[in-house]
Coordinates of N, CA and C and ligand atoms in Angstrom, one line a residue:
M1 N -16.0 -15.7 -2.2 CA -15.8 -16.9 -1.5 C -14.7 -16.8 -0.4
R2 N -15.0 -17.2 0.8 CA -14.0 -17.0 1.9 C -13.4 -18.4 2.2
L3 N -12.1 -18.5 1.9 CA -11.4 -19.7 2.1 C -11.0 -19.9 3.6
S4 N -10.9 -21.1 4.0 CA -10.6 -21.4 5.4 C -9.1 -21.1 5.6
S5 N -8.6 -20.9 6.9 CA -7.2 -20.7 7.1 C -6.4 -21.9 6.7
I6 N -7.0 -23.1 6.9 CA -6.3 -24.3 6.5 C -6.0 -24.3 5.0
A7 N -7.0 -23.9 4.2 CA -6.8 -23.8 2.7 C -5.7 -22.8 2.4
Y8 N -5.7 -21.7 3.1 CA -4.6 -20.7 2.8 C -3.3 -21.3 3.1
K9 N -3.2 -22.0 4.3 CA -1.9 -22.6 4.7 C -1.4 -23.6 3.7
T10 N -2.4 -24.4 3.2 CA -2.0 -25.5 2.2 C -1.5 -24.8 0.9
V11 N -2.2 -23.8 0.5 CA -1.7 -23.1 -0.8 C -0.3 -22.5 -0.5
M12 N -0.1 -21.9 0.6 CA 1.2 -21.3 1.0 C 2.3 -22.4 1.0
A13 N 1.9 -23.6 1.6 CA 2.9 -24.7 1.7 C 3.2 -25.2 0.3
I14 N 2.2 -25.4 -0.6 CA 2.5 -26.0 -1.9 C 3.3 -25.0 -2.7
S15 N 2.9 -23.7 -2.7 CA 3.7 -22.7 -3.5 C 5.1 -22.6 -2.9
G16 N 5.2 -22.6 -1.6 CA 6.5 -22.5 -0.9 C 7.4 -23.7 -1.3
L17 N 6.9 -24.9 -1.3 CA 7.7 -26.1 -1.7 C 8.1 -26.0 -3.2
F18 N 7.2 -25.5 -4.0 CA 7.6 -25.3 -5.4 C 8.7 -24.3 -5.5
L19 N 8.7 -23.2 -4.7 CA 9.8 -22.2 -4.7 C 11.1 -22.8 -4.2
C20 N 11.0 -23.8 -3.3 CA 12.2 -24.5 -2.8 C 12.8 -25.3 -4.0
L21 N 12.0 -25.9 -4.8 CA 12.4 -26.7 -5.9 C 13.1 -25.7 -6.9
F22 N 12.5 -24.5 -7.2 CA 13.1 -23.5 -8.0 C 14.5 -23.1 -7.5
L23 N 14.5 -22.9 -6.2 CA 15.8 -22.4 -5.6 C 16.9 -23.5 -5.8
T24 N 16.5 -24.8 -5.7 CA 17.5 -25.8 -5.8 C 18.1 -25.8 -7.2
V25 N 17.2 -25.7 -8.2 CA 17.6 -25.7 -9.6 C 18.5 -24.5 -9.9
H26 N 18.0 -23.3 -9.4 CA 18.7 -22.1 -9.6 C 20.1 -22.1 -9.0
L27 N 20.2 -22.7 -7.8 CA 21.5 -22.9 -7.1 C 22.4 -23.7 -7.9
L28 N 21.9 -24.9 -8.4 CA 22.8 -25.8 -9.2 C 23.3 -25.2 -10.4
G29 N 22.4 -24.4 -11.2 CA 22.8 -23.7 -12.4 C 23.8 -22.7 -12.1
N30 N 23.7 -22.0 -11.0 CA 24.6 -20.9 -10.7 C 26.0 -21.3 -10.2
L31 N 26.1 -22.7 -9.9 CA 27.4 -23.2 -9.4 C 28.5 -22.9 -10.5
A32 N 28.1 -22.7 -11.8 CA 29.1 -22.4 -12.8 C 29.8 -21.2 -12.5
L33 N 29.3 -20.3 -11.7 CA 29.9 -19.0 -11.3 C 31.2 -19.3 -10.6
F34 N 31.4 -20.5 -10.0 CA 32.6 -20.8 -9.2 C 33.7 -21.4 -10.1
F35 N 33.4 -21.6 -11.4 CA 34.4 -22.2 -12.3 C 35.4 -21.1 -12.6
P36 N 36.6 -21.4 -13.1 CA 37.6 -20.4 -13.5 C 36.9 -19.5 -14.5
E37 N 37.3 -18.2 -14.6 CA 36.6 -17.2 -15.4 C 36.4 -17.6 -16.8
S38 N 37.5 -18.2 -17.5 CA 37.4 -18.5 -18.9 C 36.3 -19.5 -19.2
V39 N 36.2 -20.5 -18.3 CA 35.2 -21.6 -18.5 C 33.8 -21.1 -18.0
A40 N 33.8 -20.3 -16.9 CA 32.5 -19.9 -16.3 C 31.7 -19.0 -17.3
R41 N 32.4 -18.1 -18.0 CA 31.6 -17.2 -18.9 C 30.8 -17.9 -19.9
T42 N 31.5 -18.8 -20.7 CA 30.8 -19.5 -21.7 C 29.8 -20.5 -21.2
T43 N 30.2 -21.2 -20.1 CA 29.2 -22.2 -19.5 C 28.0 -21.5 -19.0
F44 N 28.1 -20.5 -18.2 CA 27.0 -19.8 -17.6 C 26.1 -19.2 -18.7
N45 N 26.7 -18.5 -19.7 CA 25.9 -17.9 -20.7 C 25.2 -18.9 -21.6
A46 N 25.9 -20.1 -21.9 CA 25.3 -21.1 -22.7 C 24.1 -21.7 -21.9
Y47 N 24.3 -21.9 -20.6 CA 23.2 -22.5 -19.7 C 22.0 -21.5 -19.7
A48 N 22.2 -20.2 -19.5 CA 21.1 -19.3 -19.5 C 20.4 -19.2 -20.9
D49 N 21.2 -19.3 -21.9 CA 20.6 -19.2 -23.3 C 19.8 -20.5 -23.5
F50 N 20.3 -21.7 -23.1 CA 19.6 -22.9 -23.3 C 18.2 -22.9 -22.5
L51 N 18.2 -22.4 -21.3 CA 17.0 -22.3 -20.5 C 16.0 -21.3 -21.1
T52 N 16.5 -20.2 -21.6 CA 15.6 -19.2 -22.2 C 14.8 -19.7 -23.4
H53 N 15.4 -20.7 -24.2 CA 14.8 -21.1 -25.4 C 14.1 -22.5 -25.3
L54 N 14.1 -23.1 -24.1 CA 13.5 -24.4 -23.9 C 12.0 -24.2 -23.4
P55 N 11.0 -24.6 -24.2 CA 9.6 -24.3 -23.9 C 9.2 -24.8 -22.5
P56 N 9.6 -26.0 -22.0 CA 9.1 -26.5 -20.7 C 9.7 -25.5 -19.6
I57 N 10.9 -25.0 -19.8 CA 11.5 -24.1 -18.8 C 10.7 -22.8 -18.8
K58 N 10.2 -22.4 -20.0 CA 9.5 -21.1 -20.0 C 8.2 -21.3 -19.2
I59 N 7.6 -22.5 -19.3 CA 6.4 -22.7 -18.5 C 6.8 -22.7 -17.0
A60 N 7.9 -23.4 -16.7 CA 8.4 -23.4 -15.3 C 8.6 -22.0 -14.7
A61 N 9.2 -21.1 -15.6 CA 9.5 -19.8 -15.2 C 8.2 -19.0 -14.9
Y62 N 7.1 -19.2 -15.7 CA 5.8 -18.5 -15.4 C 5.2 -19.1 -14.2
L63 N 5.4 -20.4 -13.9 CA 4.9 -21.0 -12.7 C 5.6 -20.4 -11.5
T64 N 6.9 -20.1 -11.6 CA 7.7 -19.6 -10.5 C 7.2 -18.2 -10.2
Y65 N 6.9 -17.3 -11.2 CA 6.4 -16.0 -11.0 C 5.1 -16.1 -10.3
F66 N 4.2 -17.0 -10.8 CA 2.9 -17.2 -10.2 C 3.0 -17.6 -8.8
A67 N 3.9 -18.6 -8.5 CA 4.1 -19.1 -7.1 C 4.5 -18.0 -6.2
V68 N 5.4 -17.1 -6.6 CA 5.9 -16.0 -5.8 C 4.7 -15.1 -5.4
L69 N 3.9 -14.7 -6.5 CA 2.8 -13.8 -6.3 C 1.7 -14.4 -5.3
L70 N 1.4 -15.7 -5.6 CA 0.4 -16.4 -4.8 C 0.9 -16.5 -3.3
H71 N 2.2 -16.8 -3.1 CA 2.7 -17.0 -1.8 C 2.7 -15.7 -1.0
V72 N 3.0 -14.6 -1.7 CA 3.0 -13.3 -1.1 C 1.6 -12.8 -0.8
A73 N 0.7 -13.0 -1.7 CA -0.7 -12.5 -1.6 C -1.4 -13.3 -0.4
F74 N -1.1 -14.6 -0.4 CA -1.8 -15.4 0.7 C -1.2 -15.1 2.0
A75 N 0.1 -14.8 2.1 CA 0.8 -14.4 3.3 C 0.2 -13.2 3.9
F76 N 0.0 -12.2 3.0 CA -0.6 -10.9 3.4 C -2.0 -11.1 4.0
T77 N -2.8 -11.9 3.2 CA -4.2 -12.1 3.6 C -4.3 -12.9 4.9
L78 N -3.5 -13.9 5.1 CA -3.5 -14.7 6.3 C -3.1 -13.9 7.5
T79 N -2.1 -13.1 7.3 CA -1.6 -12.2 8.4 C -2.7 -11.2 8.8
K80 N -3.3 -10.6 7.8 CA -4.4 -9.7 8.1 C -5.5 -10.3 8.9
R81 N -5.9 -11.5 8.4 CA -7.0 -12.3 9.1 C -6.6 -12.7 10.5
N82 N -5.3 -13.1 10.7 CA -4.9 -13.5 12.0 C -4.9 -12.3 13.0
R83 N -4.5 -11.2 12.4 CA -4.4 -9.9 13.2 C -5.8 -9.6 13.7
A84 N -6.8 -9.7 12.7 CA -8.2 -9.3 13.0 C -8.7 -10.2 14.1
S85 N -8.5 -11.5 14.0 CA -9.1 -12.5 15.0 C -8.3 -12.3 16.3
A86 N -7.0 -12.0 16.3 CA -6.3 -11.8 17.5 C -6.8 -10.6 18.2
G87 N -7.1 -9.5 17.4 CA -7.7 -8.3 18.0 C -9.0 -8.6 18.7
Q88 N -9.8 -9.4 18.1 CA -11.1 -9.7 18.7 C -10.9 -10.5 20.0
R89 N -9.9 -11.5 20.0 CA -9.7 -12.3 21.2 C -9.2 -11.4 22.3
Y90 N -8.2 -10.5 22.0 CA -7.6 -9.6 23.0 C -8.6 -8.6 23.6
A91 N -9.5 -8.1 22.6 CA -10.5 -7.2 23.1 C -11.4 -7.9 24.1
Y92 N -11.8 -9.1 23.7 CA -12.7 -9.9 24.6 C -12.0 -10.2 25.9
R93 N -10.7 -10.5 25.9 CA -10.0 -10.8 27.2 C -9.6 -9.5 27.9
G94 N -9.6 -8.4 27.2 CA -9.2 -7.1 27.8 C -7.7 -7.0 28.0
S95 N -6.9 -7.7 27.2 CA -5.5 -7.5 27.3 C -4.9 -6.9 26.0
V96 N -3.6 -6.8 25.9 CA -2.9 -6.1 24.8 C -3.0 -6.9 23.5
N97 N -3.2 -6.1 22.4 CA -3.2 -6.8 21.1 C -1.8 -6.9 20.5
T98 N -1.3 -8.1 20.4 CA 0.0 -8.3 19.8 C -0.1 -9.5 18.8
T99 N 0.5 -9.3 17.6 CA 0.5 -10.5 16.7 C 1.6 -11.4 17.2
S100 N 1.5 -12.7 16.8 CA 2.5 -13.6 17.4 C 3.9 -13.3 16.9
W101 N 4.9 -13.7 17.7 CA 6.3 -13.5 17.4 C 6.6 -14.1 16.0
Y102 N 6.1 -15.3 15.8 CA 6.4 -16.1 14.6 C 5.9 -15.4 13.4
T103 N 4.6 -14.9 13.4 CA 4.0 -14.3 12.2 C 4.8 -13.0 11.9
R104 N 5.2 -12.3 12.9 CA 5.9 -11.0 12.6 C 7.3 -11.3 12.0
W105 N 8.0 -12.3 12.6 CA 9.3 -12.7 12.2 C 9.3 -13.2 10.7
M106 N 8.3 -14.1 10.4 CA 8.2 -14.6 9.0 C 7.9 -13.4 8.1
G107 N 7.0 -12.5 8.6 CA 6.6 -11.4 7.7 C 7.8 -10.5 7.4
V108 N 8.6 -10.2 8.4 CA 9.8 -9.3 8.2 C 10.7 -10.0 7.2
M109 N 11.1 -11.3 7.4 CA 12.0 -12.0 6.6 C 11.4 -12.1 5.1
G110 N 10.1 -12.4 5.1 CA 9.4 -12.5 3.8 C 9.5 -11.1 3.0
G111 N 9.3 -10.0 3.8 CA 9.3 -8.7 3.2 C 10.7 -8.4 2.6
I112 N 11.7 -8.7 3.4 CA 13.1 -8.5 2.9 C 13.3 -9.3 1.6
L113 N 12.8 -10.5 1.6 CA 13.0 -11.4 0.4 C 12.3 -10.9 -0.8
L114 N 11.1 -10.3 -0.6 CA 10.3 -9.7 -1.7 C 11.1 -8.6 -2.3
L115 N 11.6 -7.7 -1.4 CA 12.4 -6.6 -1.9 C 13.6 -7.1 -2.7
F116 N 14.2 -8.1 -2.1 CA 15.4 -8.7 -2.8 C 15.1 -9.2 -4.2
I117 N 13.9 -10.0 -4.3 CA 13.6 -10.5 -5.6 C 13.3 -9.4 -6.6
I118 N 12.7 -8.3 -6.2 CA 12.4 -7.2 -7.1 C 13.7 -6.6 -7.6
I119 N 14.6 -6.3 -6.6 CA 15.9 -5.7 -7.0 C 16.7 -6.7 -7.9
H120 N 16.7 -8.0 -7.4 CA 17.5 -9.0 -8.1 C 17.0 -9.2 -9.6
M121 N 15.7 -9.2 -9.8 CA 15.2 -9.3 -11.2 C 15.5 -8.1 -12.0
W122 N 15.5 -6.9 -11.4 CA 15.8 -5.7 -12.1 C 17.3 -5.7 -12.5
N123 N 18.2 -6.3 -11.6 CA 19.6 -6.3 -11.9 C 20.0 -7.3 -13.0
F124 N 19.4 -8.5 -12.9 CA 19.9 -9.5 -13.8 C 18.8 -9.9 -14.9
W125 N 17.6 -10.2 -14.4 CA 16.6 -10.8 -15.3 C 16.2 -9.8 -16.4
Y126 N 15.9 -8.5 -16.0 CA 15.4 -7.5 -16.9 C 16.4 -7.2 -18.0
P127 N 17.7 -6.8 -17.6 CA 18.6 -6.5 -18.7 C 18.9 -7.7 -19.6
Y128 N 18.9 -8.9 -19.0 CA 19.1 -10.1 -19.9 C 18.0 -10.3 -20.9
K129 N 16.7 -10.2 -20.4 CA 15.6 -10.4 -21.3 C 15.3 -9.2 -22.2
Y130 N 15.4 -8.0 -21.7 CA 14.9 -6.8 -22.4 C 16.0 -5.8 -22.7
G131 N 17.2 -6.0 -22.2 CA 18.3 -5.0 -22.5 C 18.7 -5.0 -23.9
H132 N 19.0 -3.8 -24.5 CA 19.3 -3.7 -25.9 C 20.8 -3.7 -26.1
D133 N 21.6 -3.2 -25.1 CA 23.0 -3.0 -25.3 C 23.8 -4.0 -24.6
I134 N 23.3 -5.2 -24.4 CA 24.0 -6.3 -23.7 C 25.1 -6.9 -24.7
A135 N 26.3 -7.1 -24.1 CA 27.4 -7.6 -24.9 C 27.2 -9.1 -25.2
L136 N 28.0 -9.6 -26.2 CA 27.9 -11.0 -26.6 C 29.2 -11.6 -26.2
D137 N 29.2 -12.9 -25.8 CA 30.5 -13.6 -25.5 C 31.1 -14.2 -26.8
A138 N 32.2 -15.0 -26.7 CA 32.9 -15.5 -27.8 C 32.0 -16.4 -28.7
N139 N 31.0 -17.0 -28.1 CA 30.1 -17.9 -28.8 C 28.8 -17.2 -29.3
G140 N 28.8 -15.9 -29.2 CA 27.6 -15.1 -29.7 C 26.4 -15.1 -28.7
K141 N 26.6 -15.6 -27.5 CA 25.5 -15.6 -26.5 C 25.5 -14.4 -25.7
K142 N 24.4 -13.9 -25.2 CA 24.3 -12.7 -24.4 C 25.2 -13.0 -23.1
D143 N 26.0 -11.9 -22.8 CA 26.9 -12.1 -21.7 C 26.3 -11.8 -20.3
L144 N 25.5 -12.8 -19.9 CA 24.8 -12.6 -18.6 C 25.9 -12.7 -17.5
Y145 N 26.9 -13.5 -17.7 CA 28.0 -13.7 -16.7 C 28.7 -12.3 -16.5
G146 N 28.8 -11.5 -17.6 CA 29.4 -10.2 -17.4 C 28.6 -9.3 -16.5
I147 N 27.2 -9.4 -16.7 CA 26.3 -8.6 -15.9 C 26.5 -8.9 -14.4
V148 N 26.6 -10.3 -14.1 CA 26.7 -10.7 -12.7 C 28.0 -10.2 -12.1
V149 N 29.1 -10.4 -12.9 CA 30.4 -10.0 -12.4 C 30.5 -8.5 -12.1
T150 N 29.9 -7.7 -13.0 CA 29.9 -6.3 -12.9 C 29.1 -5.9 -11.6
S151 N 28.0 -6.5 -11.4 CA 27.2 -6.2 -10.2 C 27.9 -6.5 -8.9
F152 N 28.6 -7.7 -8.9 CA 29.3 -8.1 -7.7 C 30.7 -7.5 -7.5
A153 N 31.0 -6.5 -8.4 CA 32.2 -5.7 -8.2 C 31.9 -4.7 -7.1
S154 N 30.6 -4.4 -6.9 CA 30.2 -3.4 -5.9 C 30.0 -4.0 -4.5
L155 N 30.8 -3.4 -3.5 CA 30.7 -4.0 -2.1 C 29.2 -3.8 -1.6
T156 N 28.6 -2.7 -2.0 CA 27.2 -2.5 -1.5 C 26.3 -3.6 -2.0
C157 N 26.5 -4.0 -3.2 CA 25.6 -5.0 -3.8 C 25.9 -6.4 -3.1
V158 N 27.2 -6.6 -2.9 CA 27.6 -7.9 -2.2 C 27.0 -8.0 -0.8
L159 N 27.1 -6.9 -0.1 CA 26.5 -6.8 1.3 C 25.0 -7.0 1.3
F160 N 24.4 -6.4 0.3 CA 22.9 -6.5 0.2 C 22.6 -8.0 -0.1
Y161 N 23.3 -8.6 -1.0 CA 23.0 -10.0 -1.3 C 23.2 -10.9 -0.1
V162 N 24.3 -10.7 0.7 CA 24.7 -11.5 1.8 C 23.6 -11.4 2.9
L163 N 23.1 -10.1 3.1 CA 22.1 -9.9 4.1 C 20.8 -10.6 3.7
A164 N 20.5 -10.4 2.4 CA 19.2 -11.1 1.9 C 19.3 -12.6 2.1
M165 N 20.5 -13.2 1.9 CA 20.7 -14.6 2.1 C 20.5 -15.1 3.5
V166 N 20.9 -14.1 4.5 CA 20.6 -14.4 5.9 C 19.1 -14.5 6.1
A167 N 18.3 -13.5 5.5 CA 16.9 -13.6 5.6 C 16.3 -14.8 4.9
L168 N 16.9 -15.2 3.8 CA 16.5 -16.4 3.1 C 16.6 -17.6 3.9
G169 N 17.8 -17.7 4.6 CA 18.1 -18.9 5.4 C 17.1 -19.0 6.6
L170 N 16.8 -17.9 7.2 CA 15.9 -17.9 8.4 C 14.5 -18.2 7.9
H171 N 14.1 -17.6 6.8 CA 12.7 -17.8 6.2 C 12.5 -19.3 5.8
L172 N 13.6 -19.9 5.2 CA 13.5 -21.3 4.8 C 13.5 -22.2 6.0
Y173 N 14.3 -21.9 7.0 CA 14.4 -22.8 8.2 C 13.0 -22.9 8.8
Q174 N 12.3 -21.8 9.0 CA 11.0 -21.8 9.7 C 9.9 -22.2 8.7
G175 N 10.0 -21.6 7.5 CA 8.9 -21.8 6.5 C 8.8 -23.2 5.9
L176 N 9.9 -23.8 5.6 CA 9.9 -25.2 5.1 C 9.3 -26.2 6.2
H177 N 9.7 -26.0 7.4 CA 9.2 -26.8 8.5 C 7.7 -26.7 8.6
N178 N 7.3 -25.4 8.6 CA 5.8 -25.2 8.8 C 5.0 -25.6 7.6
G179 N 5.6 -25.5 6.4 CA 4.9 -26.0 5.2 C 4.7 -27.5 5.2
L180 N 5.8 -28.2 5.6 CA 5.6 -29.7 5.7 C 4.6 -30.1 6.8
R181 N 4.6 -29.3 7.9 CA 3.5 -29.6 8.9 C 2.1 -29.3 8.3
S182 N 2.0 -28.2 7.6 CA 0.7 -27.9 7.0 C 0.2 -29.0 6.1
L183 N 1.2 -29.7 5.4 CA 0.8 -30.7 4.5 C 0.7 -32.1 5.1
G184 N 0.7 -32.1 6.5 CA 0.4 -33.4 7.2 C 1.5 -33.9 8.0
L185 N 2.7 -33.4 7.9 CA 3.8 -34.0 8.8 C 3.9 -33.4 10.2
Y186 N 2.8 -33.4 10.9 CA 2.8 -32.7 12.2 C 3.0 -33.7 13.3
H187 N 3.0 -35.0 13.0 CA 3.2 -36.0 14.1 C 4.6 -35.8 14.6
N188 N 4.8 -36.0 15.9 CA 6.1 -35.8 16.6 C 7.3 -36.4 15.8
R189 N 7.0 -37.7 15.4 CA 8.1 -38.5 14.7 C 8.6 -37.8 13.4
Y190 N 7.6 -37.3 12.6 CA 7.9 -36.6 11.4 C 8.4 -35.2 11.6
S191 N 7.9 -34.6 12.7 CA 8.2 -33.2 13.0 C 9.7 -33.1 13.2
V192 N 10.3 -34.0 13.9 CA 11.8 -34.0 14.2 C 12.6 -34.0 12.9
W193 N 12.1 -34.9 11.9 CA 12.8 -35.0 10.6 C 12.6 -33.7 9.8
S194 N 11.4 -33.2 9.9 CA 11.0 -32.0 9.1 C 11.9 -30.8 9.6
R195 N 12.1 -30.8 10.9 CA 12.9 -29.7 11.5 C 14.4 -29.8 11.0
R196 N 14.9 -31.1 11.0 CA 16.3 -31.3 10.6 C 16.5 -31.0 9.1
L197 N 15.5 -31.5 8.3 CA 15.6 -31.3 6.8 C 15.6 -29.8 6.5
S198 N 14.7 -29.0 7.2 CA 14.5 -27.6 7.0 C 15.8 -26.9 7.3
K199 N 16.5 -27.3 8.4 CA 17.7 -26.7 8.9 C 18.8 -26.9 7.8
V200 N 19.0 -28.2 7.4 CA 20.0 -28.5 6.5 C 19.8 -27.8 5.1
F201 N 18.6 -27.8 4.6 CA 18.2 -27.2 3.4 C 18.5 -25.6 3.5
A202 N 18.0 -25.0 4.6 CA 18.2 -23.6 4.7 C 19.7 -23.2 4.8
I203 N 20.5 -24.0 5.5 CA 21.9 -23.7 5.6 C 22.6 -23.8 4.3
I204 N 22.4 -25.0 3.6 CA 23.1 -25.2 2.3 C 22.7 -24.2 1.3
V205 N 21.4 -23.9 1.1 CA 21.0 -23.0 0.1 C 21.5 -21.5 0.4
S206 N 21.3 -21.1 1.6 CA 21.6 -19.7 1.9 C 23.1 -19.5 1.9
V207 N 23.9 -20.5 2.4 CA 25.4 -20.3 2.5 C 26.0 -20.3 1.0
I208 N 25.5 -21.3 0.2 CA 26.1 -21.3 -1.1 C 25.8 -20.1 -2.0
F209 N 24.5 -19.7 -1.9 CA 24.1 -18.5 -2.6 C 24.9 -17.3 -2.1
A210 N 25.1 -17.2 -0.8 CA 25.9 -16.0 -0.3 C 27.3 -16.0 -0.7
L211 N 27.9 -17.3 -0.9 CA 29.3 -17.4 -1.3 C 29.5 -16.9 -2.7
M212 N 28.5 -16.9 -3.6 CA 28.6 -16.5 -5.0 C 29.1 -15.0 -5.1
P213 N 28.3 -14.0 -4.5 CA 28.8 -12.7 -4.6 C 30.2 -12.4 -3.9
I214 N 30.3 -13.1 -2.8 CA 31.6 -13.0 -2.0 C 32.8 -13.5 -2.8
Y215 N 32.6 -14.6 -3.4 CA 33.7 -15.2 -4.3 C 34.0 -14.3 -5.4
I216 N 33.0 -13.8 -6.1 CA 33.3 -13.0 -7.3 C 33.9 -11.7 -6.9
Y217 N 33.5 -11.1 -5.8 CA 34.0 -9.8 -5.3 C 35.5 -10.0 -4.9
L218 N 35.8 -11.0 -4.2 CA 37.2 -11.2 -3.7 C 38.1 -11.6 -4.8
R219 N 37.6 -12.3 -5.8 CA 38.4 -12.8 -6.9 C 38.8 -11.5 -7.8
G220 N 37.9 -10.5 -7.8 CA 38.2 -9.2 -8.5 C 38.1 -9.3 -10.0
Ligands
HEM1 C1 23.9 -14.9 -5.4 C2 22.9 -15.6 -5.7 C3 22.2 -15.5 -7.0 C4 22.7 -15.2 -8.3 C5 24.1 -15.0 -8.7 C6 21.5 -15.2 -9.1 C7 21.5 -15.0 -10.5 C8 20.4 -14.9 -11.3 C9 20.5 -14.5 -12.7 C10 21.8 -14.3 -13.5 C11 19.2 -14.5 -13.2 C12 18.7 -14.2 -14.6 C13 18.6 -15.5 -15.4 C14 17.6 -15.6 -16.4 O1 16.7 -14.8 -16.4 O2 17.7 -16.5 -17.2 C15 18.3 -14.8 -12.1 C16 17.0 -14.9 -12.2 C17 16.1 -15.1 -11.1 N1 16.5 -15.3 -9.8 FE1 18.4 -15.4 -9.1 N2 20.4 -15.5 -8.4 C18 20.7 -15.6 -7.1 C19 19.9 -15.9 -6.0 C20 18.5 -15.9 -6.1 C21 17.7 -16.1 -4.9 C22 18.1 -16.4 -3.5 C23 16.4 -16.0 -5.4 C24 15.1 -16.2 -4.6 C25 14.9 -15.9 -3.3 C26 16.4 -15.8 -6.8 C27 15.3 -15.6 -7.6 C28 15.4 -15.4 -9.0 C29 14.2 -15.4 -9.9 C30 12.8 -15.5 -9.4 C31 14.7 -15.2 -11.2 C32 13.9 -15.2 -12.5 C33 13.8 -16.6 -13.0 C34 13.3 -16.8 -14.4 O3 12.9 -15.9 -15.1 O4 13.3 -18.0 -14.7 N3 17.7 -15.7 -7.2 N4 19.1 -15.0 -11.0

């Protein structure tokens, strides 16, 4: 079955909005990292432990993995299809074949984010879920906070996170706006608000996430 480009864009918009919701919850939970160390360790570990054992959150986590895969797979297919049709158009007009600036830009930022998510899950999620030698905190919970602090003691890791958050900000700024347009907010009146909302969301999310590794690194 061959889906229309509009169907692809709608699925990308819905999965993208779901991922924005995930990012908001993830950001709020991670704010505990800014607490003083004695409180942060127990709060952050208790929060992670609570989420791991709550069945609705487990379903939300599987939905998140599914949304990432769907968003990436549809982005690849849509880009391939756009390239093929642009190639036909340019061959017909006898001019140079270039994909649009927008598609390439979103593709590059999306690619960086995909790499980030793979490395990020390998750093934190995998050892937390499947690591055997993970330390326990004073309350007997797995010390996820310790894993985060150890990772952000490395300047390379901090720089990687900050660069990835720049890519996240740019991807959200353009992606959220386009997603809202795909879902029907393309009228000029809504478009202005969608642009503003995307800008504010992109700045808040990327800056606060970027401050986490910087804060932990500088605090030492
Ligand atoms: C500096 C910022 C961030 C920190 C400190 C951080 C920290 C963490 C930690 C400790 C976990 C493991 C928690 C668990 O499995 O229960 C985790 C999971 C995850 N993170 Fe992040 N994160 C950050 C930014 C991001 C960003 C920007 C994204 C997406 C672009 C992201 C995507 C994910 C995903 C998909 C998971 C797996 C979620 C799950 O299994 O429920 N994180 N993060």
